[in-house]
Short mmCIF file of N, CA and C in Angstrom, two decimals:
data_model
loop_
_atom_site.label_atom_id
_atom_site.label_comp_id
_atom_site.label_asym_id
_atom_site.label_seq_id
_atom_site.Cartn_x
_atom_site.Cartn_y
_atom_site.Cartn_z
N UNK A 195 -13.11 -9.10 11.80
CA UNK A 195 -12.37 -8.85 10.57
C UNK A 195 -11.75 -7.45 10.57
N UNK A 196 -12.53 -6.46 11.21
CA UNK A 196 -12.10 -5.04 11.18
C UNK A 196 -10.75 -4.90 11.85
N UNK A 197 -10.63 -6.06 12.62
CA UNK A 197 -9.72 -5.88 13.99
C UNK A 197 -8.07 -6.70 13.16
N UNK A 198 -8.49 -7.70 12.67
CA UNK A 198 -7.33 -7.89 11.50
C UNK A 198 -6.76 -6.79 10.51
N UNK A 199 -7.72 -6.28 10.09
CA UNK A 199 -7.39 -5.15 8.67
C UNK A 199 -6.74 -3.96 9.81
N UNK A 200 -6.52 -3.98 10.86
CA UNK A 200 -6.25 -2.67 11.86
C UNK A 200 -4.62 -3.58 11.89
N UNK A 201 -4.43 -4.60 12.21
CA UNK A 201 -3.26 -5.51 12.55
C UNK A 201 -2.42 -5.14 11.23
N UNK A 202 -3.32 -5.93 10.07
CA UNK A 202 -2.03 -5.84 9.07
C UNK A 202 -1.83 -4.50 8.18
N UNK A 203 -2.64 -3.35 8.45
CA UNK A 203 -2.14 -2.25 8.63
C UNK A 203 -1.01 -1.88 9.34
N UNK A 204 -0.99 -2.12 10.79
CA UNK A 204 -0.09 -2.20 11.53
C UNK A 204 1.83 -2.19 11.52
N UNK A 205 1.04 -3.60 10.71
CA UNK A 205 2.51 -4.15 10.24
C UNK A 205 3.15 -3.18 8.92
N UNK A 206 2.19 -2.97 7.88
CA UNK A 206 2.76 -2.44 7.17
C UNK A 206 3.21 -1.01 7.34
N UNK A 207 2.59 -0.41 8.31
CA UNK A 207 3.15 1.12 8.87
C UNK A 207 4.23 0.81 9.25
N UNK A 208 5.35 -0.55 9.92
CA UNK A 208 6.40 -1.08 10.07
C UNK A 208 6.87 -0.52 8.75
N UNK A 209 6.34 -1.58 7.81
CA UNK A 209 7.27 -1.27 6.37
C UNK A 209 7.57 0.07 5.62
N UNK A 210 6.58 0.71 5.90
CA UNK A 210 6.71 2.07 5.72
C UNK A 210 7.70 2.95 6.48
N UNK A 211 7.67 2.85 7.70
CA UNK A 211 8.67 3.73 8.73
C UNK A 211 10.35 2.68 8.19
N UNK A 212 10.11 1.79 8.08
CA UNK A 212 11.62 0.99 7.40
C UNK A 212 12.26 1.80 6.08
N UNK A 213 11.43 1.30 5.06
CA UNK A 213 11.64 1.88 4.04
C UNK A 213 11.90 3.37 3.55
N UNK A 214 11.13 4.58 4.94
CA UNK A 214 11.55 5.48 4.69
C UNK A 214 12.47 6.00 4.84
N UNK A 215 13.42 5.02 6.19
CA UNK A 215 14.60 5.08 6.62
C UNK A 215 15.93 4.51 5.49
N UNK A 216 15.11 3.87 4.83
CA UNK A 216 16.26 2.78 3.70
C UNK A 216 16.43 4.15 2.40
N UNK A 217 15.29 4.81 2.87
CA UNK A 217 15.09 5.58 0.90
C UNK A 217 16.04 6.93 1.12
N UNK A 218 16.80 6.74 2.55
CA UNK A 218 17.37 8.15 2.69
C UNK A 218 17.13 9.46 1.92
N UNK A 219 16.31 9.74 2.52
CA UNK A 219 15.54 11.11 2.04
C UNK A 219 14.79 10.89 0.45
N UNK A 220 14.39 10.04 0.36
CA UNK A 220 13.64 9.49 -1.18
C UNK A 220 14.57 9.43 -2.20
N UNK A 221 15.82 9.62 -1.76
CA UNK A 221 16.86 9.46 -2.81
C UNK A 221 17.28 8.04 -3.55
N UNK A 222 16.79 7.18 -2.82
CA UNK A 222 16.83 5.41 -3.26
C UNK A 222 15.51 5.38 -4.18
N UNK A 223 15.22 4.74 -5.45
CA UNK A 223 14.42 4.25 -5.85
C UNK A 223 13.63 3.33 -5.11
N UNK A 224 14.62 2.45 -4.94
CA UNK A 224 13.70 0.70 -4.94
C UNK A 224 12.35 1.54 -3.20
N UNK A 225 13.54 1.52 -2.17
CA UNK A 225 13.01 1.43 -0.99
C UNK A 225 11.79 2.89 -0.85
N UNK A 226 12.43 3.94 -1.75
CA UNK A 226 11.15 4.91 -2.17
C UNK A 226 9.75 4.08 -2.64
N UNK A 227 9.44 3.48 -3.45
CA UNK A 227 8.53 2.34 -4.29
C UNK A 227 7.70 1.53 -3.08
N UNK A 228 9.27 1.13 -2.28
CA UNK A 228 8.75 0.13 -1.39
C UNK A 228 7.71 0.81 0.31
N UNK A 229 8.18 2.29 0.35
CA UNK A 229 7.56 3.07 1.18
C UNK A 229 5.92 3.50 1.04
N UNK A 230 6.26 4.15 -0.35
CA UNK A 230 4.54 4.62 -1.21
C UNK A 230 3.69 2.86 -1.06
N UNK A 231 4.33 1.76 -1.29
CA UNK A 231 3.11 0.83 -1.20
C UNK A 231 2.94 0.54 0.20
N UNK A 232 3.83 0.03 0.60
CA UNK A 232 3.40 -0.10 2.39
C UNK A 232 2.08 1.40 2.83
N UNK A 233 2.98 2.24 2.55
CA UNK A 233 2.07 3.67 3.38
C UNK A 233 0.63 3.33 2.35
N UNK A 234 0.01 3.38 1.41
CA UNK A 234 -1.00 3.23 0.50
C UNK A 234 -1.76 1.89 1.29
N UNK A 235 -1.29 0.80 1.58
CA UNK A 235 -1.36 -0.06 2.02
C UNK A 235 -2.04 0.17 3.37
N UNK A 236 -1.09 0.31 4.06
CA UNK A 236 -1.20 0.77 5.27
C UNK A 236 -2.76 1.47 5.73
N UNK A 237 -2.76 2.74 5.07
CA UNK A 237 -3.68 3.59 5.41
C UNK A 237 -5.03 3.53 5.11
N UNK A 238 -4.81 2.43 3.80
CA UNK A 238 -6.04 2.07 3.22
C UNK A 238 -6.58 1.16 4.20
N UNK A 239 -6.27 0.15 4.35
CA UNK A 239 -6.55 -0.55 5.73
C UNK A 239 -7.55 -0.04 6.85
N UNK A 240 -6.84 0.68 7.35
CA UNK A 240 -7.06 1.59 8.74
C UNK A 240 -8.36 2.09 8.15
N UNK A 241 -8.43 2.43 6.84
CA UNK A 241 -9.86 3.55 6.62
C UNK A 241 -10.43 2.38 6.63
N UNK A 242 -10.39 1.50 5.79
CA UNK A 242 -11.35 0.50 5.95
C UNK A 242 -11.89 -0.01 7.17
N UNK A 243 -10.80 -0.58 8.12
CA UNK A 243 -11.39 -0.73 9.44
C UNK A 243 -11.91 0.11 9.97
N UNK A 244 -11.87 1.75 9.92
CA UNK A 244 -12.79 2.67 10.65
C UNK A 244 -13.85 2.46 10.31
N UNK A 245 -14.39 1.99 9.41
CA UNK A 245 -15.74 1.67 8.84
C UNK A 245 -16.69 0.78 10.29
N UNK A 246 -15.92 0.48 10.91
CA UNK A 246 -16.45 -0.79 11.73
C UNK A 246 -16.11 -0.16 13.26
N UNK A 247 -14.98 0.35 13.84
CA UNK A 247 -14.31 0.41 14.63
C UNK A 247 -14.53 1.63 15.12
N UNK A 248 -14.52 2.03 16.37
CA UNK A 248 -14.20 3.17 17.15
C UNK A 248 -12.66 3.76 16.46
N UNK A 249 -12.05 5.52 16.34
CA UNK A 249 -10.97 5.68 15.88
C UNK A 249 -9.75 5.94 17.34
N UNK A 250 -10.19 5.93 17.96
CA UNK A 250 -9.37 5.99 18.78
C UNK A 250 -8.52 4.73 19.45
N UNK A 251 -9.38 3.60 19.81
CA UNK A 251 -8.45 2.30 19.93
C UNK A 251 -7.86 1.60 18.79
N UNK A 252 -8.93 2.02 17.66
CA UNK A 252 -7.60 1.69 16.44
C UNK A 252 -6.74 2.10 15.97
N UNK A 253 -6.85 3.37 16.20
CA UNK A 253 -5.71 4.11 15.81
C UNK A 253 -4.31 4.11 16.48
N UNK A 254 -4.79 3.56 17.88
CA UNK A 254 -3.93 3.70 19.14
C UNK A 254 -3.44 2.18 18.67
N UNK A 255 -3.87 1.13 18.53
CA UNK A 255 -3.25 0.04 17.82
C UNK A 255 -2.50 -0.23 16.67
N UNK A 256 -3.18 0.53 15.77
CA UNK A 256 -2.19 0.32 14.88
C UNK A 256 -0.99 1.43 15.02
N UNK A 257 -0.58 2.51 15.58
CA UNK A 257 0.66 3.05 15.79
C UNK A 257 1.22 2.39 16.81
N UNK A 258 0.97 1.88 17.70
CA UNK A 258 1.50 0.87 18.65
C UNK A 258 2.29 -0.46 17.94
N UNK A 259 1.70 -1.37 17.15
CA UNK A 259 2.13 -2.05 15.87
C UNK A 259 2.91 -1.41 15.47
N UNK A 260 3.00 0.00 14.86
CA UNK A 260 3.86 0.19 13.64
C UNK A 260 5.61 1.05 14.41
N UNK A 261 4.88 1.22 15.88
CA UNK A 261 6.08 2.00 16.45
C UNK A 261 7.30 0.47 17.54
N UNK A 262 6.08 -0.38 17.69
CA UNK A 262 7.08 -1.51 18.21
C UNK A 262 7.57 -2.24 17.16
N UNK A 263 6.92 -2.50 16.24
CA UNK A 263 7.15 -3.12 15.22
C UNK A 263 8.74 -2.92 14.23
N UNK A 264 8.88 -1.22 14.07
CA UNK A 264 9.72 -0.41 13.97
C UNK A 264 11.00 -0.23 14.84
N UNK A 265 10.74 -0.60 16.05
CA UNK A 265 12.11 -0.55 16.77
C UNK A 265 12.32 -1.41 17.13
N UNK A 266 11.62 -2.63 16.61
CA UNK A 266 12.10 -4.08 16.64
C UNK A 266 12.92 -4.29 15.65
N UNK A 267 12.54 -4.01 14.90
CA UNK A 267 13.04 -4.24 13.69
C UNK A 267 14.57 -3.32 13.31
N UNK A 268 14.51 -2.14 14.24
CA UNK A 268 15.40 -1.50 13.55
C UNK A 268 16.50 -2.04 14.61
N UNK A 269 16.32 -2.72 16.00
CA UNK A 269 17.53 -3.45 17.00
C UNK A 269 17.86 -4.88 16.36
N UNK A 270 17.01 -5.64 15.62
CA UNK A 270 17.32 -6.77 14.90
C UNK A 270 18.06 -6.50 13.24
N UNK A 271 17.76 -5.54 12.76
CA UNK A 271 18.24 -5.34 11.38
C UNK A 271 18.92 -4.51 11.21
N UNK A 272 18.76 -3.81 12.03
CA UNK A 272 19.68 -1.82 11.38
C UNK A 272 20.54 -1.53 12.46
N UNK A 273 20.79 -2.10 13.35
CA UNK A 273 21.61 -1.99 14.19
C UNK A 273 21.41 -1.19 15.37
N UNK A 274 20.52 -0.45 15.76
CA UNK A 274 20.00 0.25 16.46
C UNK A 274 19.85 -0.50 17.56
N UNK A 275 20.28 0.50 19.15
CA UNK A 275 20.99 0.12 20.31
C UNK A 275 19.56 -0.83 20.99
N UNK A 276 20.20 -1.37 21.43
CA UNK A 276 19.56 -2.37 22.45
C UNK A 276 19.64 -2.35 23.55
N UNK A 277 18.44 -1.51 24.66
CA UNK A 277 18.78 -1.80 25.92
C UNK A 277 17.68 -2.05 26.63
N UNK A 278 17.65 -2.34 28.11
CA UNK A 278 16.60 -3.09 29.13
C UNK A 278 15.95 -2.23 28.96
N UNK A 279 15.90 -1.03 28.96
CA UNK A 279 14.92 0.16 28.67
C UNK A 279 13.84 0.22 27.90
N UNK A 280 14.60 0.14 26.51
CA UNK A 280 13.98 0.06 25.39
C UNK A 280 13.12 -0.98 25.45
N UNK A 281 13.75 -2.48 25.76
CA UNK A 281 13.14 -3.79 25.51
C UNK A 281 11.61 -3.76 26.40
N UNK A 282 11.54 -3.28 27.77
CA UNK A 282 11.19 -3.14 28.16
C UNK A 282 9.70 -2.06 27.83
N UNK A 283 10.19 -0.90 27.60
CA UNK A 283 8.62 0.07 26.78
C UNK A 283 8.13 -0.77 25.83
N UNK A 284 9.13 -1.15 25.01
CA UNK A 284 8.30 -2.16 23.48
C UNK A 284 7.37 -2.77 24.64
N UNK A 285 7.40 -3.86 25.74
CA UNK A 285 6.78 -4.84 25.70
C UNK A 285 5.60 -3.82 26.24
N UNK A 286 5.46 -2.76 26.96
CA UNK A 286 4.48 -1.81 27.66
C UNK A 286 3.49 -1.51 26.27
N UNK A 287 4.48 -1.31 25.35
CA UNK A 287 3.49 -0.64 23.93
C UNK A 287 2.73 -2.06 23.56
N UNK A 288 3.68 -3.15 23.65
CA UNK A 288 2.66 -4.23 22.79
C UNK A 288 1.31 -4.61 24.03
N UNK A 289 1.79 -4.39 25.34
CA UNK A 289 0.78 -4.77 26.24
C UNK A 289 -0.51 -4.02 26.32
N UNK A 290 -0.18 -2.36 25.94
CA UNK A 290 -1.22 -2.07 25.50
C UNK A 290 -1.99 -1.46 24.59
N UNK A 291 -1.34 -2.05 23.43
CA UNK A 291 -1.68 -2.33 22.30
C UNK A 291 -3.43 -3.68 21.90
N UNK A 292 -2.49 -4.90 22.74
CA UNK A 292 -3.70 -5.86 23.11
C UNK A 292 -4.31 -5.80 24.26
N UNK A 293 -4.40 -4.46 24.92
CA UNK A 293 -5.83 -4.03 25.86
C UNK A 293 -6.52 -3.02 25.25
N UNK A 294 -6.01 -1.91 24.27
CA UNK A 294 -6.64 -1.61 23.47
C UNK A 294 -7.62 -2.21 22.76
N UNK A 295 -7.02 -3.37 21.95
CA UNK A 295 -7.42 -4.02 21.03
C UNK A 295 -8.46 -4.79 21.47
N UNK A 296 -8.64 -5.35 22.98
CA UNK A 296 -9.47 -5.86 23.68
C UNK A 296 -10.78 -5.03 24.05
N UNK A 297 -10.72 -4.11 24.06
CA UNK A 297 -11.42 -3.08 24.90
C UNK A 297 -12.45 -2.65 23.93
N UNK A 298 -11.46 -2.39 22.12
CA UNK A 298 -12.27 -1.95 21.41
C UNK A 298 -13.68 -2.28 21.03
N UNK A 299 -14.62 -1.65 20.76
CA UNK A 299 -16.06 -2.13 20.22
C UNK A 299 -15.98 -1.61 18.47
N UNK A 300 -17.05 -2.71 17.86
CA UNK A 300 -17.15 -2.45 16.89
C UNK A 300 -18.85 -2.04 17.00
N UNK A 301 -18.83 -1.48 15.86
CA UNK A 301 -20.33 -0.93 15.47
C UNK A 301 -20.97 -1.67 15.25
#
């Protein structure tokens, strides 16, 4: 369960690094709103799973999540360049992301 609450942390550190990009400098309402809950979200998570988890492979997971997650998102939605390069590290980050995630012990 610890290892889920580390995941959908993950994701929402996505929504957070999005939204902070949408709130251009906190000057947007909505996507400002939408940053503070993701990040609240987010972090709350992660503490929770430290409860259980070593901090170092989770931590290393969930920024792995939130940094592929993030430049996935920003070559599918925001227009941000696309190349073999790039495509390529994402898949290195997600690969070891789930050897991290494998490796980790819980308490």
């Amino acid at each position: 369960m610890a290892w889920l609450l580390v995941i959908v942390a993950g994701f929402l550190e996505t929504g957070f690094a999005v939204c902070l990009k949408l709130s251009h400098g906190f000057t947007r309402l909505w996507p400002t709103i939408a940053f503070a809950v993701f990040a609240l979200g987010s972090f709350g998570l992660l503490t929770m799973s430290l409860k259980k988890l070593d901090v170092g492979p989770a931590y290393a997971v969930w920024t792995g999540i939130g940094a592929a997650g993030t430049a996935i998102y920003g070559m599918v939605f925001l227009g941000d360049i696309v190349s073999t390069l790039k495509i390529i590290s994402i898949s290195l980050v997600i690969i070891g992301v789930i050897g991290l995630q494998l490796s980790g012990s819980a308490h």
